[in-house]
Tab-separated table of C-alpha atoms in Angstrom:
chain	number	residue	atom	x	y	z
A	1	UNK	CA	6.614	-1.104	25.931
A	2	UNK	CA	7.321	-0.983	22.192
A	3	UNK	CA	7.226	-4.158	19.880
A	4	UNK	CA	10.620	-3.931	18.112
A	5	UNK	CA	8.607	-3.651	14.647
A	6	UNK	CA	6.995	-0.499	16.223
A	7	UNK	CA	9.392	1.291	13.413
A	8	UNK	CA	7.753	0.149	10.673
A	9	UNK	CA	4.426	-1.190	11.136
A	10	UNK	CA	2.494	1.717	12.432
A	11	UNK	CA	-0.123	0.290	15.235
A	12	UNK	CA	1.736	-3.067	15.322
A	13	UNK	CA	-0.212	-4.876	18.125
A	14	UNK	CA	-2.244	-2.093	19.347
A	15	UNK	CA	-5.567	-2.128	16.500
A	16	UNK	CA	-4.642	1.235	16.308
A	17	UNK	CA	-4.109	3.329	12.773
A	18	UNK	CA	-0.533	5.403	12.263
A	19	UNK	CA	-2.106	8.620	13.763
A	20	UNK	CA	-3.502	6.305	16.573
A	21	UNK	CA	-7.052	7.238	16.314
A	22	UNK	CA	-9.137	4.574	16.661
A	23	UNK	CA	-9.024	0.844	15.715
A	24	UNK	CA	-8.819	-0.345	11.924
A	25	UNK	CA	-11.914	-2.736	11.317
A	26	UNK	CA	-10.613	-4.442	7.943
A	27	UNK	CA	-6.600	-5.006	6.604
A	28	UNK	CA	-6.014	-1.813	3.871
A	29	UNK	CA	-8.768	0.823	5.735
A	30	UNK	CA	-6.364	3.244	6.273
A	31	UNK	CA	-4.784	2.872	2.957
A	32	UNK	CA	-8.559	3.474	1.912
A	33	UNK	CA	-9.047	0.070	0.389
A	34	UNK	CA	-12.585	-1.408	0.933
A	35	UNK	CA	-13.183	-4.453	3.299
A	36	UNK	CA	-13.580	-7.268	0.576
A	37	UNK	CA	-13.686	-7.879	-3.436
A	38	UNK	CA	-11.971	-5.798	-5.962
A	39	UNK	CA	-9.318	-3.584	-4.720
A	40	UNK	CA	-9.063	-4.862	-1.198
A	41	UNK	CA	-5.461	-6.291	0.527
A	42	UNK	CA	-4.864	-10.262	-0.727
A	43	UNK	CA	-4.475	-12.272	1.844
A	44	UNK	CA	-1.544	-14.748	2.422
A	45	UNK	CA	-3.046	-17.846	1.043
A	46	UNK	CA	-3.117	-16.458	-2.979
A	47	UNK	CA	-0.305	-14.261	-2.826
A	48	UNK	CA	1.457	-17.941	-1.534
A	49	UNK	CA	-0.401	-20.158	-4.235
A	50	UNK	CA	0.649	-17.507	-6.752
A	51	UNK	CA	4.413	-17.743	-5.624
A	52	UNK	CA	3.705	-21.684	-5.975
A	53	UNK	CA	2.506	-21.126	-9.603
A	54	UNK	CA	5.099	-18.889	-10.644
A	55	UNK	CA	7.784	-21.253	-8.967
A	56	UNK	CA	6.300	-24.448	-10.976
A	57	UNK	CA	5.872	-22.151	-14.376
A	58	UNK	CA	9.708	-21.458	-13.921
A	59	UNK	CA	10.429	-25.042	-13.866
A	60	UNK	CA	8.116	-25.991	-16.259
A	61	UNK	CA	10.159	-23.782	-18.835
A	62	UNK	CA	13.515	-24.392	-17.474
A	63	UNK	CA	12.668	-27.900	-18.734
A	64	UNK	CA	12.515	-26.728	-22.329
A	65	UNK	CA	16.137	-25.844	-22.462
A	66	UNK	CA	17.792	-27.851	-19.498
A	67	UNK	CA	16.824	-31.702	-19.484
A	68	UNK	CA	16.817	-32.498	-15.152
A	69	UNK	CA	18.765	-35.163	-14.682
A	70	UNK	CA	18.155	-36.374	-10.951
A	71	UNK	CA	21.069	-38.396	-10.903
A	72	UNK	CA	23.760	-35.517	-11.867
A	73	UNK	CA	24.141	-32.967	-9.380
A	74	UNK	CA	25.874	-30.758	-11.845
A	75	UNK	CA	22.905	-30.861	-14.611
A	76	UNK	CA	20.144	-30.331	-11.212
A	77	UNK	CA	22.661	-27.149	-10.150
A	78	UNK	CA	22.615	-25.932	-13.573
A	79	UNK	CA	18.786	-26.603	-13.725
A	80	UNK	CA	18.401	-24.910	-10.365
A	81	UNK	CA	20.133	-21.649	-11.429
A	82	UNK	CA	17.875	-21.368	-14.584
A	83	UNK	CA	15.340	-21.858	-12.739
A	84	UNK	CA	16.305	-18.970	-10.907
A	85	UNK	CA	16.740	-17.196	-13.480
A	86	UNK	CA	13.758	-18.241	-15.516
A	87	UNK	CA	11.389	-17.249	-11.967
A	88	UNK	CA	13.196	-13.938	-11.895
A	89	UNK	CA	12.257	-12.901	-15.453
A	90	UNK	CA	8.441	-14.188	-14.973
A	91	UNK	CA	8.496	-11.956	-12.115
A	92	UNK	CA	9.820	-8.947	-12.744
A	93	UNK	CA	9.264	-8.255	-16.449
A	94	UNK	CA	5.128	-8.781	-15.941
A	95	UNK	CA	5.303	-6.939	-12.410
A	96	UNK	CA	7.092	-3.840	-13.919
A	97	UNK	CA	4.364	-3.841	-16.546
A	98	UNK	CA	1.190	-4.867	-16.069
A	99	UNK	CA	1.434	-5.368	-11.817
A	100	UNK	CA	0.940	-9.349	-12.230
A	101	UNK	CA	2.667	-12.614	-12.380
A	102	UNK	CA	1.333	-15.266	-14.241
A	103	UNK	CA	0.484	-16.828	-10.893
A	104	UNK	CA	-1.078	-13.644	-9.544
A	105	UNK	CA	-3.310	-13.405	-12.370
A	106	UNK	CA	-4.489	-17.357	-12.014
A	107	UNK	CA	-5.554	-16.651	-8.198
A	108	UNK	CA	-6.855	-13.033	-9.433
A	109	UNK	CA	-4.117	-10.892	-7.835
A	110	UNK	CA	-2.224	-8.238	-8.842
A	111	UNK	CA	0.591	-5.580	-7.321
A	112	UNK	CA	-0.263	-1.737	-6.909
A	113	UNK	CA	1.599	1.686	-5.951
A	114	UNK	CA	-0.350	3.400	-3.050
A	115	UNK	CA	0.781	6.557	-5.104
A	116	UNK	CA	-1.841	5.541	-7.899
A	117	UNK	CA	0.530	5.112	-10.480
A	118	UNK	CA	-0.301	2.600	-12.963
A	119	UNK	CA	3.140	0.750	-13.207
A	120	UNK	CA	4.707	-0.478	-10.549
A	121	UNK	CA	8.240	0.064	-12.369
A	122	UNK	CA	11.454	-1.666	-13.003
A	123	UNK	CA	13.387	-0.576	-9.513
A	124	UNK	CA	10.110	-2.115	-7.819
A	125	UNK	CA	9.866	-5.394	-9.072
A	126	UNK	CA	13.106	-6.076	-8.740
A	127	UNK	CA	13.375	-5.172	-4.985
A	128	UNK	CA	10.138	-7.016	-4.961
A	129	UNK	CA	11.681	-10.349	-6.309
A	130	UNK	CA	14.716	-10.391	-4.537
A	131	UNK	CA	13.407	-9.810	-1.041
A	132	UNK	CA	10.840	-13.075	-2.069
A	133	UNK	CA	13.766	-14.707	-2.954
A	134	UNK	CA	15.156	-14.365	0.801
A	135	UNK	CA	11.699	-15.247	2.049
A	136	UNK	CA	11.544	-13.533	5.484
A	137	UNK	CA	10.477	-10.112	4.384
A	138	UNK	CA	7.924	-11.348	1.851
A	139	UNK	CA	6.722	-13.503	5.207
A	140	UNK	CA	6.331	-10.975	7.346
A	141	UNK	CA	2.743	-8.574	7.159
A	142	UNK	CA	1.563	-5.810	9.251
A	143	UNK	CA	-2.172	-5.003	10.583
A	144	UNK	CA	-2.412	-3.828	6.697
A	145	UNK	CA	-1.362	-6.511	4.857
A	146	UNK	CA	1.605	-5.505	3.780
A	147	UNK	CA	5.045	-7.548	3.800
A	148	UNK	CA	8.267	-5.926	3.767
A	149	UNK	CA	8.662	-5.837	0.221
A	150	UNK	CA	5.464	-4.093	0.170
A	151	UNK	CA	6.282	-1.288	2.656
A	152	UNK	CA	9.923	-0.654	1.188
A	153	UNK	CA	8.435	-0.242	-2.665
A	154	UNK	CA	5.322	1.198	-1.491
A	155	UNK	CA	2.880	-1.076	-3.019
A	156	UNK	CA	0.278	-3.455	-1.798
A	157	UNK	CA	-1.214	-6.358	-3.536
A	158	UNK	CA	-4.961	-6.238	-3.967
A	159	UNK	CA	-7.854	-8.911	-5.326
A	160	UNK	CA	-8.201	-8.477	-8.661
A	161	UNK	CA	-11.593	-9.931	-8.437
Protein backbone atom coordinates (compact mmCIF):
# COMPACT_ATOMS: atom_id res chain seq x y z
CA UNK A 1 0.00 0.00 0.00
CA UNK A 2 1.16 3.56 -0.70
CA UNK A 3 2.26 6.06 2.12
CA UNK A 4 0.12 9.13 1.31
CA UNK A 5 3.54 11.16 0.77
CA UNK A 6 4.29 8.52 -1.96
CA UNK A 7 3.56 11.77 -4.35
CA UNK A 8 6.27 13.58 -3.43
CA UNK A 9 8.95 11.86 -1.71
CA UNK A 10 10.10 9.35 -4.21
CA UNK A 11 11.04 5.93 -2.15
CA UNK A 12 9.28 7.29 0.98
CA UNK A 13 9.62 4.25 3.34
CA UNK A 14 10.89 1.78 0.97
CA UNK A 15 15.17 2.71 0.96
CA UNK A 16 14.53 2.74 -2.48
CA UNK A 17 15.79 5.71 -5.08
CA UNK A 18 12.94 7.47 -7.55
CA UNK A 19 13.69 4.89 -10.36
CA UNK A 20 13.53 2.19 -7.55
CA UNK A 21 16.79 0.61 -8.15
CA UNK A 22 18.40 -0.21 -5.27
CA UNK A 23 18.66 1.29 -1.73
CA UNK A 24 20.25 4.88 -1.10
CA UNK A 25 23.20 4.37 1.49
CA UNK A 26 23.61 8.20 2.58
CA UNK A 27 20.71 11.32 2.55
CA UNK A 28 21.57 13.43 -1.03
CA UNK A 29 23.17 10.09 -3.10
CA UNK A 30 20.86 10.33 -5.65
CA UNK A 31 21.03 14.01 -5.90
CA UNK A 32 24.87 13.06 -6.25
CA UNK A 33 25.93 14.73 -3.06
CA UNK A 34 28.75 12.87 -1.17
CA UNK A 35 28.08 11.04 2.22
CA UNK A 36 29.65 13.70 4.66
CA UNK A 37 31.64 17.24 4.73
CA UNK A 38 31.38 19.88 2.16
CA UNK A 39 28.51 19.66 -0.12
CA UNK A 40 26.58 16.94 1.59
CA UNK A 41 22.56 17.35 2.87
CA UNK A 42 22.53 19.38 6.55
CA UNK A 43 20.92 17.67 8.84
CA UNK A 44 18.00 18.94 11.06
CA UNK A 45 19.90 19.96 14.08
CA UNK A 46 21.91 23.20 12.17
CA UNK A 47 19.42 24.00 9.74
CA UNK A 48 17.16 24.31 13.37
CA UNK A 49 20.02 26.17 15.37
CA UNK A 50 20.36 28.40 12.31
CA UNK A 51 16.51 29.21 12.31
CA UNK A 52 17.20 29.85 16.22
CA UNK A 53 19.99 32.35 15.30
CA UNK A 54 18.26 34.09 12.69
CA UNK A 55 15.04 34.27 14.98
CA UNK A 56 17.22 35.87 18.00
CA UNK A 57 19.27 38.24 15.32
CA UNK A 58 15.70 39.51 14.31
CA UNK A 59 14.95 40.40 17.77
CA UNK A 60 18.10 41.56 18.62
CA UNK A 61 17.58 44.38 15.88
CA UNK A 62 13.96 44.86 16.33
CA UNK A 63 15.22 46.15 19.70
CA UNK A 64 17.09 49.01 18.07
CA UNK A 65 13.99 50.66 16.81
CA UNK A 66 11.08 49.19 19.03
CA UNK A 67 11.83 49.37 22.92
CA UNK A 68 9.76 45.74 24.30
CA UNK A 69 7.75 46.68 26.79
CA UNK A 70 6.49 43.36 28.56
CA UNK A 71 3.85 45.01 30.26
CA UNK A 72 2.02 46.61 27.02
CA UNK A 73 0.56 44.20 24.81
CA UNK A 74 0.26 46.78 22.12
CA UNK A 75 4.18 47.82 22.14
CA UNK A 76 5.01 43.49 22.36
CA UNK A 77 2.37 43.20 19.12
CA UNK A 78 4.07 45.95 17.46
CA UNK A 79 7.49 44.42 18.48
CA UNK A 80 6.28 41.03 17.31
CA UNK A 81 5.34 42.22 13.78
CA UNK A 82 8.83 43.86 13.30
CA UNK A 83 10.17 41.16 14.29
CA UNK A 84 8.53 39.53 11.60
CA UNK A 85 9.41 41.67 9.46
CA UNK A 86 12.97 42.23 10.51
CA UNK A 87 13.40 37.88 10.26
CA UNK A 88 11.85 38.10 6.82
CA UNK A 89 14.40 40.59 5.41
CA UNK A 90 17.49 38.61 7.13
CA UNK A 91 16.14 35.78 5.31
CA UNK A 92 15.35 36.43 2.13
CA UNK A 93 17.62 39.28 1.00
CA UNK A 94 21.00 37.01 2.00
CA UNK A 95 19.21 33.71 0.65
CA UNK A 96 18.43 35.33 -2.79
CA UNK A 97 22.08 36.35 -2.87
CA UNK A 98 24.62 34.63 -1.47
CA UNK A 99 22.38 31.13 -0.42
CA UNK A 100 22.91 31.93 3.49
CA UNK A 101 21.38 33.41 6.52
CA UNK A 102 23.37 34.85 9.01
CA UNK A 103 22.49 31.81 11.09
CA UNK A 104 23.30 29.38 8.30
CA UNK A 105 26.61 30.76 7.90
CA UNK A 106 27.38 30.56 11.96
CA UNK A 107 26.53 26.63 11.90
CA UNK A 108 28.35 26.49 8.29
CA UNK A 109 25.23 26.02 6.13
CA UNK A 110 24.11 27.33 3.18
CA UNK A 111 20.98 26.86 0.48
CA UNK A 112 21.63 25.46 -3.16
CA UNK A 113 19.62 24.92 -6.59
CA UNK A 114 20.00 21.20 -7.69
CA UNK A 115 20.06 22.98 -11.19
CA UNK A 116 23.67 24.37 -10.31
CA UNK A 117 22.79 27.79 -10.48
CA UNK A 118 24.64 29.98 -8.26
CA UNK A 119 21.69 32.10 -6.81
CA UNK A 120 19.01 30.73 -5.40
CA UNK A 121 16.78 33.86 -6.54
CA UNK A 122 14.21 36.19 -5.25
CA UNK A 123 10.88 33.87 -6.04
CA UNK A 124 12.92 31.14 -3.96
CA UNK A 125 13.65 32.66 -0.88
CA UNK A 126 10.63 34.00 -0.49
CA UNK A 127 8.63 30.70 -0.89
CA UNK A 128 11.42 29.49 1.25
CA UNK A 129 10.62 31.94 4.20
CA UNK A 130 7.11 31.81 4.17
CA UNK A 131 6.62 28.07 4.21
CA UNK A 132 9.28 28.32 7.55
CA UNK A 133 7.09 30.72 8.74
CA UNK A 134 4.09 28.05 8.77
CA UNK A 135 6.52 25.50 10.16
CA UNK A 136 5.06 22.16 8.96
CA UNK A 137 6.61 22.04 5.55
CA UNK A 138 10.03 23.27 6.68
CA UNK A 139 9.44 20.15 9.38
CA UNK A 140 8.83 17.69 7.22
CA UNK A 141 12.13 15.78 5.19
CA UNK A 142 12.25 12.95 2.87
CA UNK A 143 14.92 9.92 2.64
CA UNK A 144 17.01 12.99 0.97
CA UNK A 145 16.89 15.53 3.26
CA UNK A 146 14.82 17.67 1.82
CA UNK A 147 11.73 19.60 3.49
CA UNK A 148 8.95 20.85 1.56
CA UNK A 149 10.29 24.10 0.95
CA UNK A 150 13.17 22.37 -0.45
CA UNK A 151 11.34 20.11 -2.96
CA UNK A 152 8.85 22.97 -4.15
CA UNK A 153 12.00 25.56 -4.94
CA UNK A 154 14.21 22.85 -5.88
CA UNK A 155 17.03 23.43 -3.60
CA UNK A 156 18.68 21.56 -0.82
CA UNK A 157 20.75 22.87 1.95
CA UNK A 158 24.25 21.48 2.15
CA UNK A 159 27.38 21.77 4.89
CA UNK A 160 29.28 24.43 4.05
CA UNK A 161 32.12 22.91 5.85
Amino acid sequence: MARWTGEWLPGAGDGTTAGGEGTQRWRGERLGLPQSGVGSVAGGGPRLLGLVIDLVLASLVTTLFVKPSLQDPAVMQMFNLWSVGVWAAITIIPVTFFGFTPGMAAVGTRVARLDGAQMVGVWRAVVRAALTFVIIPAAIRNIDGRSWLDRLTGTVVIRMR
